[in-house]
Structures are given as C-alpha cells and as structure tokens.
mmCIF file of C-alpha atoms and ligand atoms in Angstrom:
data_model
loop_
_atom_site.group_PDB
_atom_site.id
_atom_site.type_symbol
_atom_site.label_atom_id
_atom_site.label_comp_id
_atom_site.label_asym_id
_atom_site.label_seq_id
_atom_site.Cartn_x
_atom_site.Cartn_y
_atom_site.Cartn_z
ATOM 1 C CA MET J 5 -6.059 26.477 -11.845
ATOM 2 C CA GLU J 6 -4.278 28.300 -14.642
ATOM 3 C CA THR J 7 -6.424 30.799 -16.488
ATOM 4 C CA THR J 8 -6.569 32.114 -20.038
ATOM 5 C CA ALA J 9 -9.247 34.549 -21.251
ATOM 6 C CA GLU J 10 -12.116 31.996 -21.247
ATOM 7 C CA LEU J 11 -10.472 28.742 -20.229
ATOM 8 C CA LEU J 12 -9.746 27.504 -16.729
ATOM 9 C CA ALA J 13 -7.424 24.519 -16.615
ATOM 10 C CA SER J 14 -5.425 22.703 -14.008
ATOM 11 C CA VAL J 15 -2.473 20.470 -14.830
ATOM 12 C CA LYS J 16 -1.669 18.678 -11.581
ATOM 13 C CA PRO J 17 0.717 15.697 -11.356
ATOM 14 C CA GLY J 18 -2.236 13.305 -10.946
ATOM 15 C CA PHE J 19 -5.029 15.018 -12.882
ATOM 16 C CA THR J 20 -5.843 17.221 -15.818
ATOM 17 C CA THR J 21 -8.931 19.376 -15.339
ATOM 18 C CA ILE J 22 -10.470 21.675 -17.917
ATOM 19 C CA SER J 23 -13.344 24.074 -17.467
ATOM 20 C CA PRO J 24 -14.256 25.900 -20.652
ATOM 21 C CA GLY J 25 -17.318 27.561 -19.152
ATOM 22 C CA ARG J 26 -18.758 28.405 -15.781
ATOM 23 C CA ASP J 27 -20.667 25.183 -15.207
ATOM 24 C CA VAL J 28 -18.676 22.561 -17.164
ATOM 25 C CA VAL J 29 -15.693 20.786 -15.594
ATOM 26 C CA ALA J 30 -14.017 17.705 -17.067
ATOM 27 C CA SER J 31 -11.282 15.806 -15.225
ATOM 28 C CA PHE J 32 -8.997 13.137 -16.662
ATOM 29 C CA ASP J 33 -6.423 10.818 -15.147
ATOM 30 C CA ARG J 34 -2.842 10.849 -16.425
ATOM 31 C CA GLU J 35 -3.613 8.126 -18.944
ATOM 32 C CA GLY J 36 -6.126 10.620 -20.330
ATOM 33 C CA ARG J 37 -9.162 8.561 -19.223
ATOM 34 C CA LEU J 38 -12.218 10.543 -18.191
ATOM 35 C CA PHE J 39 -12.556 10.641 -14.405
ATOM 36 C CA SER J 40 -15.497 12.987 -13.887
ATOM 37 C CA TYR J 41 -17.667 15.415 -15.795
ATOM 38 C CA VAL J 42 -19.814 18.154 -14.296
ATOM 39 C CA ALA J 43 -22.503 19.935 -16.314
ATOM 40 C CA GLU J 44 -25.960 21.396 -15.708
ATOM 41 C CA GLY J 45 -25.755 20.719 -11.970
ATOM 42 C CA ARG J 46 -25.073 17.000 -12.532
ATOM 43 C CA THR J 47 -21.859 15.180 -11.631
ATOM 44 C CA TYR J 48 -20.925 12.169 -13.731
ATOM 45 C CA ARG J 49 -18.290 9.785 -12.317
ATOM 46 C CA ARG J 50 -16.698 7.106 -14.458
ATOM 47 C CA THR J 51 -15.535 4.032 -12.544
ATOM 48 C CA LEU J 52 -12.387 2.160 -13.536
ATOM 49 C CA ALA J 53 -14.740 -0.431 -15.046
ATOM 50 C CA SER J 54 -16.157 2.412 -17.214
ATOM 51 C CA GLU J 55 -19.572 2.457 -15.617
ATOM 52 C CA VAL J 56 -20.922 5.955 -15.106
ATOM 53 C CA GLU J 57 -23.007 7.178 -12.206
ATOM 54 C CA VAL J 58 -24.779 10.519 -12.404
ATOM 55 C CA ARG J 59 -25.589 12.382 -9.219
ATOM 56 C CA ARG J 60 -27.613 15.494 -8.574
ATOM 57 C CA ARG J 61 -29.574 17.136 -5.808
ATOM 58 C CA GLY J 62 -33.308 16.463 -5.942
ATOM 59 C CA ASP J 63 -35.737 19.344 -6.416
ATOM 60 C CA GLU J 64 -37.692 18.964 -3.209
ATOM 61 C CA ALA J 65 -36.774 18.596 0.452
ATOM 62 C CA PRO J 66 -38.691 18.173 3.696
ATOM 63 C CA PRO J 67 -38.811 21.426 5.734
ATOM 64 C CA GLY J 68 -35.389 22.309 7.186
ATOM 65 C CA ARG J 69 -33.549 19.610 5.191
ATOM 66 C CA ARG J 70 -31.420 19.721 2.025
ATOM 67 C CA PRO J 71 -32.935 18.009 -1.021
ATOM 68 C CA PRO J 72 -31.785 14.371 -1.231
ATOM 69 C CA ARG J 73 -28.911 13.297 -3.466
ATOM 70 C CA LEU J 74 -30.221 11.331 -6.443
ATOM 71 C CA ARG J 75 -28.038 8.727 -8.146
ATOM 72 C CA ARG J 76 -28.443 6.704 -11.306
ATOM 73 C CA ARG J 77 -26.212 4.398 -13.366
ATOM 74 C CA LEU J 78 -26.088 5.350 -17.042
ATOM 75 C CA SER J 79 -26.843 2.764 -19.700
ATOM 76 C CA ARG J 80 -23.991 1.817 -22.015
ATOM 77 C CA ALA J 81 -25.459 4.035 -24.766
ATOM 78 C CA GLU J 82 -25.734 6.977 -22.349
ATOM 79 C CA ALA J 83 -22.147 6.405 -21.149
ATOM 80 C CA HIS J 84 -20.986 6.402 -24.789
ATOM 81 C CA ARG J 85 -22.718 9.761 -25.349
ATOM 82 C CA LEU J 86 -21.156 11.187 -22.165
ATOM 83 C CA PHE J 87 -17.650 10.075 -23.222
ATOM 84 C CA ALA J 88 -18.174 11.657 -26.665
ATOM 85 C CA ARG J 89 -19.322 14.870 -24.997
ATOM 86 C CA ALA J 90 -16.316 15.005 -22.642
ATOM 87 C CA LEU J 91 -13.900 14.395 -25.522
ATOM 88 C CA SER J 92 -15.621 17.153 -27.551
ATOM 89 C CA THR J 93 -15.171 19.478 -24.576
ATOM 90 C CA ALA J 94 -11.450 18.667 -24.568
ATOM 91 C CA ALA J 95 -11.162 19.118 -28.359
ATOM 92 C CA ALA J 96 -12.967 22.472 -28.196
ATOM 93 C CA VAL J 97 -10.468 23.956 -25.721
ATOM 94 C CA ARG J 98 -7.417 22.829 -27.708
ATOM 95 C CA PRO J 99 -7.109 26.045 -29.796
ATOM 96 C CA GLN J 100 -6.673 28.057 -26.573
ATOM 97 C CA ALA J 101 -4.289 25.619 -24.889
ATOM 98 C CA ASP J 102 -0.531 25.774 -24.838
ATOM 99 C CA GLY J 103 2.434 24.341 -22.910
ATOM 100 C CA GLU J 104 1.774 21.332 -20.674
ATOM 101 C CA LEU J 105 -2.001 21.487 -21.176
ATOM 102 C CA LEU J 106 -1.624 21.296 -24.956
ATOM 103 C CA ARG J 107 0.801 18.400 -24.610
ATOM 104 C CA ARG J 108 -1.581 16.470 -22.346
ATOM 105 C CA LEU J 109 -4.543 17.118 -24.632
ATOM 106 C CA ASP J 110 -2.615 15.838 -27.665
ATOM 107 C CA GLU J 111 -0.772 12.937 -26.055
ATOM 108 C CA GLU J 112 -3.046 11.766 -23.231
ATOM 109 C CA ILE J 113 -6.683 12.819 -23.656
ATOM 110 C CA LEU J 114 -7.616 13.322 -27.301
ATOM 111 C CA PRO J 115 -6.244 9.953 -28.569
ATOM 112 C CA TRP J 116 -9.136 8.288 -26.636
ATOM 113 C CA THR J 117 -12.412 7.453 -28.330
ATOM 114 C CA PRO J 118 -15.749 6.704 -26.583
ATOM 115 C CA GLU J 119 -15.436 3.094 -27.758
ATOM 116 C CA ALA J 120 -11.955 2.720 -26.258
ATOM 117 C CA LEU J 121 -13.203 4.178 -22.960
ATOM 118 C CA LEU J 122 -16.126 1.738 -22.911
ATOM 119 C CA ASP J 123 -13.673 -1.075 -23.591
ATOM 120 C CA GLU J 124 -11.917 -0.297 -20.297
ATOM 121 C CA ALA J 125 -14.676 -2.446 -18.748
ATOM 122 C CA ARG J 126 -13.150 -5.532 -20.401
ATOM 123 C CA ARG J 127 -9.608 -4.568 -19.340
ATOM 124 C CA PHE J 128 -10.803 -4.030 -15.752
ATOM 125 C CA ALA J 129 -12.562 -7.421 -15.652
ATOM 126 C CA ARG J 130 -9.358 -9.143 -16.777
ATOM 127 C CA VAL J 131 -7.509 -7.681 -13.775
ATOM 128 C CA TYR J 132 -10.129 -7.607 -11.008
ATOM 129 C CA LYS J 133 -13.104 -9.383 -9.549
ATOM 130 C CA PRO J 134 -15.705 -6.640 -8.844
ATOM 131 C CA ILE J 135 -14.542 -4.293 -6.075
ATOM 132 C CA SER J 136 -17.598 -4.570 -3.815
ATOM 133 C CA ILE J 137 -16.847 -1.940 -1.173
ATOM 134 C CA LEU J 138 -14.068 0.206 0.319
ATOM 135 C CA PRO J 139 -13.942 2.618 3.275
ATOM 136 C CA PRO J 140 -14.744 6.180 2.130
ATOM 137 C CA ASP J 141 -11.184 7.469 2.543
ATOM 138 C CA GLN J 142 -9.921 4.648 0.289
ATOM 139 C CA TYR J 143 -12.010 5.273 -2.839
ATOM 140 C CA LEU J 144 -8.845 6.546 -4.553
ATOM 141 C CA SER J 145 -6.560 3.746 -3.413
ATOM 142 C CA VAL J 146 -4.984 1.094 -5.613
ATOM 143 C CA VAL J 147 -6.817 -2.118 -4.761
ATOM 144 C CA LEU J 148 -4.837 -5.351 -4.755
ATOM 145 C CA GLN J 149 -6.953 -8.477 -4.392
ATOM 146 C CA ALA J 150 -4.626 -10.739 -2.395
ATOM 147 C CA THR J 151 -7.729 -12.755 -1.583
ATOM 148 C CA GLU J 152 -11.149 -12.829 -3.178
ATOM 149 C CA GLY J 153 -14.338 -12.867 -1.105
ATOM 150 C CA CYS J 154 -14.688 -13.301 2.651
ATOM 151 C CA THR J 155 -13.670 -16.263 4.817
ATOM 152 C CA TRP J 156 -16.985 -16.100 6.711
ATOM 153 C CA ASN J 157 -19.542 -14.728 4.227
ATOM 154 C CA LYS J 158 -22.417 -15.494 6.584
ATOM 155 C CA CYS J 159 -23.321 -12.182 8.219
ATOM 156 C CA THR J 160 -27.074 -11.880 7.720
ATOM 157 C CA PHE J 161 -26.986 -8.308 6.386
ATOM 158 C CA CYS J 162 -23.979 -8.567 4.042
ATOM 159 C CA THR J 163 -24.256 -9.324 0.340
ATOM 160 C CA PHE J 164 -20.896 -7.917 -0.764
ATOM 161 C CA TYR J 165 -19.099 -11.157 -1.576
ATOM 162 C CA GLN J 166 -21.869 -13.641 -2.193
ATOM 163 C CA ASP J 167 -20.939 -13.766 -5.879
ATOM 164 C CA ARG J 168 -17.594 -15.496 -5.201
ATOM 165 C CA PRO J 169 -16.047 -18.262 -3.103
ATOM 166 C CA PHE J 170 -13.148 -17.331 -0.826
ATOM 167 C CA HIS J 171 -9.880 -17.663 -2.703
ATOM 168 C CA VAL J 172 -6.288 -16.928 -1.662
ATOM 169 C CA LYS J 173 -3.943 -15.985 -4.478
ATOM 170 C CA SER J 174 -0.705 -17.968 -4.597
ATOM 171 C CA GLU J 175 2.490 -15.916 -4.584
ATOM 172 C CA ASP J 176 2.878 -16.370 -8.359
ATOM 173 C CA GLU J 177 -0.735 -15.449 -8.968
ATOM 174 C CA PHE J 178 -0.444 -12.372 -6.749
ATOM 175 C CA GLN J 179 2.747 -11.232 -8.508
ATOM 176 C CA ARG J 180 0.957 -11.489 -11.878
ATOM 177 C CA HIS J 181 -2.009 -9.610 -10.384
ATOM 178 C CA ILE J 182 0.302 -6.791 -9.218
ATOM 179 C CA GLU J 183 1.853 -6.566 -12.690
ATOM 180 C CA ASP J 184 -1.609 -6.516 -14.309
ATOM 181 C CA VAL J 185 -2.740 -3.789 -11.887
ATOM 182 C CA LEU J 186 0.354 -1.676 -12.640
ATOM 183 C CA ALA J 187 -0.242 -2.041 -16.386
ATOM 184 C CA PHE J 188 -3.958 -1.275 -16.064
ATOM 185 C CA PHE J 189 -3.440 1.921 -14.045
ATOM 186 C CA GLY J 190 -0.349 3.117 -15.948
ATOM 187 C CA ARG J 191 0.205 6.803 -15.182
ATOM 188 C CA GLY J 192 -3.259 6.763 -13.590
ATOM 189 C CA LEU J 193 -1.320 5.687 -10.499
ATOM 190 C CA LEU J 194 -0.236 9.312 -10.085
ATOM 191 C CA MET J 195 -3.617 10.145 -8.533
ATOM 192 C CA ARG J 196 -3.503 7.196 -6.104
ATOM 193 C CA LYS J 197 -1.958 7.665 -2.669
ATOM 194 C CA SER J 198 -2.483 4.322 -0.930
ATOM 195 C CA VAL J 199 -2.874 0.588 -1.457
ATOM 196 C CA PHE J 200 -5.930 -1.299 -0.246
ATOM 197 C CA LEU J 201 -5.452 -5.002 0.284
ATOM 198 C CA GLY J 202 -8.740 -6.740 -0.578
ATOM 199 C CA ASP J 203 -11.180 -8.296 -0.498
ATOM 200 C CA GLY J 204 -13.244 -8.675 2.680
ATOM 201 C CA ASN J 205 -10.588 -9.856 5.109
ATOM 202 C CA ALA J 206 -7.234 -10.559 3.430
ATOM 203 C CA LEU J 207 -5.522 -9.997 6.781
ATOM 204 C CA ALA J 208 -7.232 -13.147 8.079
ATOM 205 C CA LEU J 209 -4.518 -15.192 6.342
ATOM 206 C CA SER J 210 -1.942 -16.863 8.535
ATOM 207 C CA GLN J 211 1.308 -14.906 8.906
ATOM 208 C CA ARG J 212 3.068 -17.612 6.883
ATOM 209 C CA ARG J 213 0.837 -16.886 3.894
ATOM 210 C CA LEU J 214 0.308 -13.172 4.480
ATOM 211 C CA LEU J 215 3.878 -11.918 5.009
ATOM 212 C CA PRO J 216 5.127 -12.824 1.504
ATOM 213 C CA LEU J 217 2.070 -11.122 -0.041
ATOM 214 C CA MET J 218 2.689 -8.017 2.076
ATOM 215 C CA GLU J 219 6.360 -8.013 1.074
ATOM 216 C CA MET J 220 5.384 -8.162 -2.606
ATOM 217 C CA THR J 221 2.927 -5.301 -2.077
ATOM 218 C CA ARG J 222 5.637 -3.265 -0.367
ATOM 219 C CA ALA J 223 8.129 -3.951 -3.158
ATOM 220 C CA ALA J 224 5.665 -2.820 -5.849
ATOM 221 C CA PHE J 225 4.423 0.261 -3.964
ATOM 222 C CA PRO J 226 7.284 1.220 -1.624
ATOM 223 C CA ASP J 227 5.969 4.721 -0.849
ATOM 224 C CA MET J 228 2.306 3.979 -0.310
ATOM 225 C CA PRO J 229 0.700 3.138 3.037
ATOM 226 C CA ILE J 230 -1.333 -0.082 3.035
ATOM 227 C CA TYR J 231 -4.905 -0.371 4.311
ATOM 228 C CA SER J 232 -7.268 -3.322 4.692
ATOM 229 C CA PHE J 233 -10.472 -4.625 6.283
ATOM 230 C CA ILE J 234 -10.595 -7.156 9.109
ATOM 231 C CA ASP J 235 -13.196 -8.500 11.483
ATOM 232 C CA VAL J 236 -12.649 -9.089 15.181
ATOM 233 C CA TYR J 237 -13.048 -12.857 15.126
ATOM 234 C CA THR J 238 -10.323 -13.336 12.486
ATOM 235 C CA GLY J 239 -8.080 -10.482 13.578
ATOM 236 C CA GLU J 240 -7.871 -11.583 17.208
ATOM 237 C CA ARG J 241 -6.020 -14.752 16.171
ATOM 238 C CA LYS J 242 -2.880 -12.680 15.532
ATOM 239 C CA SER J 243 -0.602 -11.540 18.338
ATOM 240 C CA GLU J 244 0.648 -8.018 18.938
ATOM 241 C CA ALA J 245 4.018 -9.097 17.478
ATOM 242 C CA ASP J 246 2.255 -10.338 14.314
ATOM 243 C CA TRP J 247 0.518 -6.981 13.895
ATOM 244 C CA ARG J 248 3.761 -5.136 14.562
ATOM 245 C CA ALA J 249 5.468 -7.149 11.814
ATOM 246 C CA LEU J 250 2.683 -6.154 9.403
ATOM 247 C CA ALA J 251 2.956 -2.509 10.457
ATOM 248 C CA GLU J 252 6.685 -2.641 9.686
ATOM 249 C CA LEU J 253 5.778 -3.801 6.158
ATOM 250 C CA GLY J 254 3.636 -0.701 5.606
ATOM 251 C CA LEU J 255 0.244 -1.680 7.045
ATOM 252 C CA HIS J 256 -1.125 1.622 8.283
ATOM 253 C CA ARG J 257 -4.790 1.469 9.207
ATOM 254 C CA ILE J 258 -7.224 -1.413 9.596
ATOM 255 C CA TYR J 259 -10.965 -1.009 9.118
ATOM 256 C CA ILE J 260 -13.027 -3.185 11.436
ATOM 257 C CA GLY J 261 -16.651 -4.051 10.739
ATOM 258 C CA MET J 262 -17.747 -3.595 14.341
ATOM 259 C CA GLU J 263 -21.417 -2.985 13.374
ATOM 260 C CA THR J 264 -22.664 -2.753 16.986
ATOM 261 C CA GLY J 265 -21.427 -2.922 20.569
ATOM 262 C CA PHE J 266 -24.652 -4.645 21.651
ATOM 263 C CA ASP J 267 -23.920 -8.377 21.659
ATOM 264 C CA PRO J 268 -27.515 -9.630 21.200
ATOM 265 C CA LEU J 269 -27.756 -7.484 18.050
ATOM 266 C CA LEU J 270 -24.370 -8.783 16.850
ATOM 267 C CA ALA J 271 -25.832 -12.282 17.243
ATOM 268 C CA LEU J 272 -28.819 -11.296 15.087
ATOM 269 C CA LEU J 273 -26.333 -10.181 12.449
ATOM 270 C CA ASN J 274 -24.605 -13.575 12.776
ATOM 271 C CA LYS J 275 -21.241 -11.899 13.158
ATOM 272 C CA PRO J 276 -18.885 -13.751 15.515
ATOM 273 C CA GLY J 277 -17.186 -11.777 18.314
ATOM 274 C CA SER J 278 -18.362 -9.567 21.153
ATOM 275 C CA ARG J 279 -17.822 -6.051 22.482
ATOM 276 C CA GLU J 280 -15.226 -7.375 24.954
ATOM 277 C CA GLU J 281 -13.278 -9.138 22.206
ATOM 278 C CA LEU J 282 -13.446 -5.975 20.113
ATOM 279 C CA ALA J 283 -12.039 -3.871 22.960
ATOM 280 C CA GLU J 284 -9.140 -6.300 23.483
ATOM 281 C CA PHE J 285 -8.470 -6.490 19.741
ATOM 282 C CA VAL J 286 -8.385 -2.707 19.275
ATOM 283 C CA ALA J 287 -6.034 -2.345 22.265
ATOM 284 C CA ARG J 288 -3.710 -4.913 20.666
ATOM 285 C CA LEU J 289 -3.716 -3.111 17.307
ATOM 286 C CA LYS J 290 -2.988 0.222 18.982
ATOM 287 C CA ALA J 291 -0.135 -1.324 20.971
ATOM 288 C CA ALA J 292 1.284 -2.615 17.664
ATOM 289 C CA GLY J 293 1.340 0.946 16.274
ATOM 290 C CA LEU J 294 -1.622 0.637 13.881
ATOM 291 C CA GLN J 295 -4.455 3.044 13.250
ATOM 292 C CA VAL J 296 -8.027 1.752 13.308
ATOM 293 C CA GLY J 297 -11.243 2.676 11.521
ATOM 294 C CA LEU J 298 -14.331 1.257 13.226
ATOM 295 C CA ILE J 299 -17.510 0.881 11.188
ATOM 296 C CA VAL J 300 -20.875 0.851 12.955
ATOM 297 C CA MET J 301 -24.322 0.651 11.382
ATOM 298 C CA ILE J 302 -26.973 3.172 12.420
ATOM 299 C CA GLY J 303 -30.525 1.856 12.240
ATOM 300 C CA VAL J 304 -29.678 -1.841 12.255
ATOM 301 C CA GLY J 305 -32.087 -3.802 14.431
ATOM 302 C CA GLY J 306 -34.766 -1.191 13.785
ATOM 303 C CA VAL J 307 -36.751 0.778 16.324
ATOM 304 C CA GLU J 308 -36.759 -2.053 18.866
ATOM 305 C CA TYR J 309 -32.949 -2.165 19.149
ATOM 306 C CA ARG J 310 -32.340 1.586 18.756
ATOM 307 C CA GLY J 311 -31.789 2.421 22.427
ATOM 308 C CA ALA J 312 -29.735 -0.622 23.445
ATOM 309 C CA HIS J 313 -27.637 -0.444 20.258
ATOM 310 C CA ALA J 314 -26.808 3.231 20.828
ATOM 311 C CA GLN J 315 -26.077 2.863 24.506
ATOM 312 C CA ALA J 316 -23.800 -0.184 24.223
ATOM 313 C CA THR J 317 -22.038 0.921 21.039
ATOM 314 C CA LEU J 318 -21.311 4.481 22.156
ATOM 315 C CA ALA J 319 -20.154 3.309 25.587
ATOM 316 C CA THR J 320 -17.802 0.793 23.923
ATOM 317 C CA LEU J 321 -16.414 3.337 21.476
ATOM 318 C CA GLU J 322 -15.847 5.910 24.201
ATOM 319 C CA ARG J 323 -13.671 3.593 26.245
ATOM 320 C CA LEU J 324 -11.454 2.409 23.370
ATOM 321 C CA PRO J 325 -7.920 3.841 23.276
ATOM 322 C CA LEU J 326 -8.585 5.853 20.096
ATOM 323 C CA GLY J 327 -6.330 8.736 19.165
ATOM 324 C CA GLN J 328 -4.656 10.507 16.257
ATOM 325 C CA GLY J 329 -5.491 8.821 12.929
ATOM 326 C CA ASP J 330 -8.237 6.597 14.354
ATOM 327 C CA LEU J 331 -11.813 7.142 13.305
ATOM 328 C CA VAL J 332 -15.340 5.857 13.614
ATOM 329 C CA TYR J 333 -17.496 5.496 10.521
ATOM 330 C CA LEU J 334 -21.222 5.892 11.076
ATOM 331 C CA SER J 335 -22.975 4.024 8.311
ATOM 332 C CA PRO J 336 -26.722 4.453 7.681
ATOM 333 C CA PHE J 337 -28.031 0.891 7.582
ATOM 334 C CA ILE J 338 -29.347 -0.269 4.214
ATOM 335 C CA GLU J 339 -31.456 -3.408 4.358
ATOM 336 C CA ARG J 340 -30.875 -5.599 1.290
ATOM 337 C CA PRO J 341 -34.149 -7.113 0.066
ATOM 338 C CA GLY J 342 -33.825 -10.892 0.018
ATOM 339 C CA SER J 343 -31.050 -10.911 2.642
ATOM 340 C CA GLU J 344 -31.194 -13.209 5.659
ATOM 341 C CA TYR J 345 -31.361 -10.069 7.830
ATOM 342 C CA ALA J 346 -34.570 -8.956 6.049
ATOM 343 C CA ARG J 347 -36.119 -12.380 6.648
ATOM 344 C CA LEU J 348 -35.155 -12.417 10.347
ATOM 345 C CA ARG J 349 -36.279 -8.839 10.852
ATOM 346 C CA ARG J 350 -39.734 -9.688 9.523
ATOM 347 C CA ALA J 351 -39.888 -12.952 11.479
ATOM 348 C CA GLN J 352 -39.028 -11.124 14.723
ATOM 349 C CA GLY J 353 -41.439 -8.278 14.016
ATOM 350 C CA LEU J 354 -38.737 -5.580 14.113
ATOM 351 C CA THR J 355 -39.769 -2.180 12.792
ATOM 352 C CA PRO J 356 -37.313 -0.619 10.286
ATOM 353 C CA MET J 357 -36.264 2.941 11.046
ATOM 354 C CA SER J 358 -37.107 5.509 8.352
ATOM 355 C CA GLU J 359 -34.291 7.331 6.515
ATOM 356 C CA ASP J 360 -35.102 10.482 8.501
ATOM 357 C CA GLU J 361 -34.974 8.603 11.805
ATOM 358 C CA ILE J 362 -31.634 7.067 10.836
ATOM 359 C CA GLU J 363 -30.227 10.457 9.844
ATOM 360 C CA ALA J 364 -31.352 12.000 13.150
ATOM 361 C CA GLU J 365 -29.799 9.102 15.057
ATOM 362 C CA LEU J 366 -26.569 9.406 13.073
ATOM 363 C CA SER J 367 -26.290 13.128 13.910
ATOM 364 C CA ARG J 368 -26.869 12.355 17.583
ATOM 365 C CA TRP J 369 -24.152 9.661 17.624
ATOM 366 C CA ALA J 370 -21.727 11.947 15.782
ATOM 367 C CA ARG J 371 -22.259 14.770 18.299
ATOM 368 C CA ARG J 372 -21.757 12.464 21.254
ATOM 369 C CA LEU J 373 -18.585 10.901 19.820
ATOM 370 C CA ARG J 374 -17.085 14.243 18.849
ATOM 371 C CA ALA J 375 -17.809 15.566 22.333
ATOM 372 C CA ALA J 376 -15.806 12.605 23.647
ATOM 373 C CA GLY J 377 -12.886 13.543 21.335
ATOM 374 C CA VAL J 378 -13.500 10.686 18.874
ATOM 375 C CA LYS J 379 -13.258 11.482 15.163
ATOM 376 C CA ALA J 380 -16.543 10.397 13.551
ATOM 377 C CA ALA J 381 -17.553 10.553 9.892
ATOM 378 C CA ARG J 382 -20.486 9.420 7.797
ATOM 379 C CA TYR J 383 -20.104 6.327 5.604
ATOM 380 C CA ASP J 384 -22.888 5.927 3.078
ATOM 381 C CA ILE J 385 -22.238 2.704 1.177
ATOM 382 C CA ARG J 386 -24.467 3.994 -1.666
ATOM 383 C CA GLU J 387 -21.787 6.592 -2.408
ATOM 384 C CA PHE J 388 -19.137 3.965 -3.120
ATOM 385 C CA LEU J 389 -17.554 3.991 -6.572
ATOM 386 C CA TYR J 390 -14.261 2.553 -7.736
HETATM 387 S S1 LIG W 92 -17.260 -10.696 7.830
HETATM 388 FE FE1 LIG W 92 -17.525 -8.724 6.754
HETATM 389 S S2 LIG W 92 -17.351 -9.200 4.542
HETATM 390 FE FE2 LIG W 92 -17.641 -11.151 5.651
HETATM 391 S S3 LIG W 92 -19.851 -11.541 5.571
HETATM 392 FE FE3 LIG W 92 -19.449 -10.450 7.501
HETATM 393 S S4 LIG W 92 -19.714 -8.246 6.997
HETATM 394 FE FE4 LIG W 92 -19.528 -9.373 5.044
#
C-alpha cells in the first residue's frame, strides 16, 4: 500500500484498493467495478452478476469455538445503496490522490454509477449460465462454459445443475462465448490467473470434440493454466495418452468429486464408480503429468456411516500417489432439503450429524491426512461466490 497523510491506497496491476479510514477498505477491478467493500466489521463481496453477499462474525460462540460466520445476500435496493456508498468513498479520497491512483479514480472507478453496476447482472446473464460451483482455489479464475450442466445429473445429493439440460457448445458457439467472456471481463482479466473449463464435467467429452475446444481455450488464454472438474466414471474412459494430450494443451489440475471411498455409501449417493476405479484413475492422471484435487464430503451418510466412511476414505486417500500440487478438499456435507438424498436418508432412518460433529470430524480427517503428508484443505460450498 502507498500512504499519504490519511489515505492508504494500493494500485496493483489487477486491483485498485483504497482505505480512507482505519476500518473502511474498498477494492475495484481494473474496469473500475466494485469487487469488495469492508466497513463496520462486515465484508461485502460483489459477484460478477452484481449480487452482493455480506459476511460477518456472529456475536456468540459455543465455549472454545469462534463465533460462526454469518452470510446474507443483499436485496437489489441494498446492493444499490452499497454501490453508492463505495463510489462516494472513492469520490471522497480523490482530492488527496495523485499519479496512477488519480488516473484510475477518474478513468476507471468514478465513471461508474450504482445503476450501471446493477446492470452488470444483465451483461453477465448474456454471457453465462449461472456458475453453480467452483473449487475454492478457482474462485478467481475465468470460467469458460464449454459445456452446460452435467452428463449424469443424477447424484442424489447434488442440485448444482438441475436447472439446465446438458449441452455441448459447438466450436462456433464456443468461439463466440470466448469473445463474449473477453469483452465482459475487459481489463478485469488482470486479476484472473487461471481458466476453469465448466460446467460439471466438460472433460467428459470425447477427445474428438474436446481437443478443438481446448485448443481454442489455449489460443485465447495462452499464459493461463486450465482447470476443470471430472468424475471417475467419465474420466476413466480416457487413456493416459488422451490425458497427456490435454496436459500438453495447458490442462493443469483436475478436481474429482470422489465424495467417499466407501462403496456402499457411494451407491447411496447414486454416483457411479468405486474406490478401486478411483485409485486406477488417479494413477493414470498422475502418470499423464496432471495434478489432482480430490473432493470428499464429511458428514454424508450421517452418524450411521461415519466410521466406515472415514476408514475407507482415509485409507484410499493415503494409498494414492499424491504429491506436489495435489490436494484433498474436505467439504462439510450440506443436505439440500427436497433432494433425493434427503428422502433416502429419512427412509433409511439415518441420523444427520450436527454442524459441530461434522467440524470435529473434519479436523480429525485433516490431522490424519496431514500426518500422512497429504495436503488437505477445507471446502465449504456456502463460501462460493463468482
Ligand atoms: S456427477 Fe458431479 S455434477 Fe453431476 S450430478 Fe454428480 S455430483 Fe453433480
């Protein structure tokens, strides 16, 4: 941060941040669009679709625990007021600004109005179907929707893509999508370091259909590594040579929805595959030079499955050939009301684990994996924003 008498400001290649007082910080992308605003202990994050989520720590906590993080989406009227407030903050610091900060205020940030920021929702919807979920280290990627939805869409717990049929973009359609994405981000691309190929399992496409889309991605973003989701049952159809060819086109890490290493629980989730197939698939990806991110759900199956799920999943993870750049995401399980999983769980008399029980289990898994030299991190899908 550069400092004047009262003003702290940072003019980074990807961001402009201003902090006119101790507890107010406003950040903008290089198109001058508000990115985040911090005030009175609350953090406001604007998504690219111009929704705003406010987060703060709660006031009370159980003994020995931190207060929970509270989250709420602002109404459109509240978002309008927040945008006006952030722009007033920027206008108020202008008299003290000079050099690059003054130029960015005048040319990038202050030309925006709250109405124009709200209207970004319409621009976003012209370019994208909703971005339902990303891995935590990809929240600042550039998403390209080579496909929309999921080829399977029948896992009992998953509601991410139920709003859309599976669709593969043609090469022409994908090229237009890339151009629309580039225009939408503009200089906002300067804060993005990777490309995420969506939606649920774009890599499930045959090589014949996938390679041209990967080549187009590479041509548009030659310096950015490419990331994507895949599931075992679709990924295992490709050979090591196929994966190597994708790695040569910039594919860097693949995130696999493993969920559990306990096959009877996987069956309850209606996810095809097995722990043995997963182990073979991961070995193939590693041999092809790819990094992997494995996602497992803590608390799924409830109290009755807790022991078997932990034992089988941890044993599977510990024997995978994981190394530098590979990681395991431990995701606290969130049961969606109305999902097929919720219906089955009730029908089978399974007892849901409480949030505290899930957190304790997650800490235990993390300790065990780290002791085995596996990089493990928390993945709370409620934190996702794009
Ligand atoms: S394969 Fe993945 S995206 Fe598709 S339904 Fe299952 S969990 Fe959801």
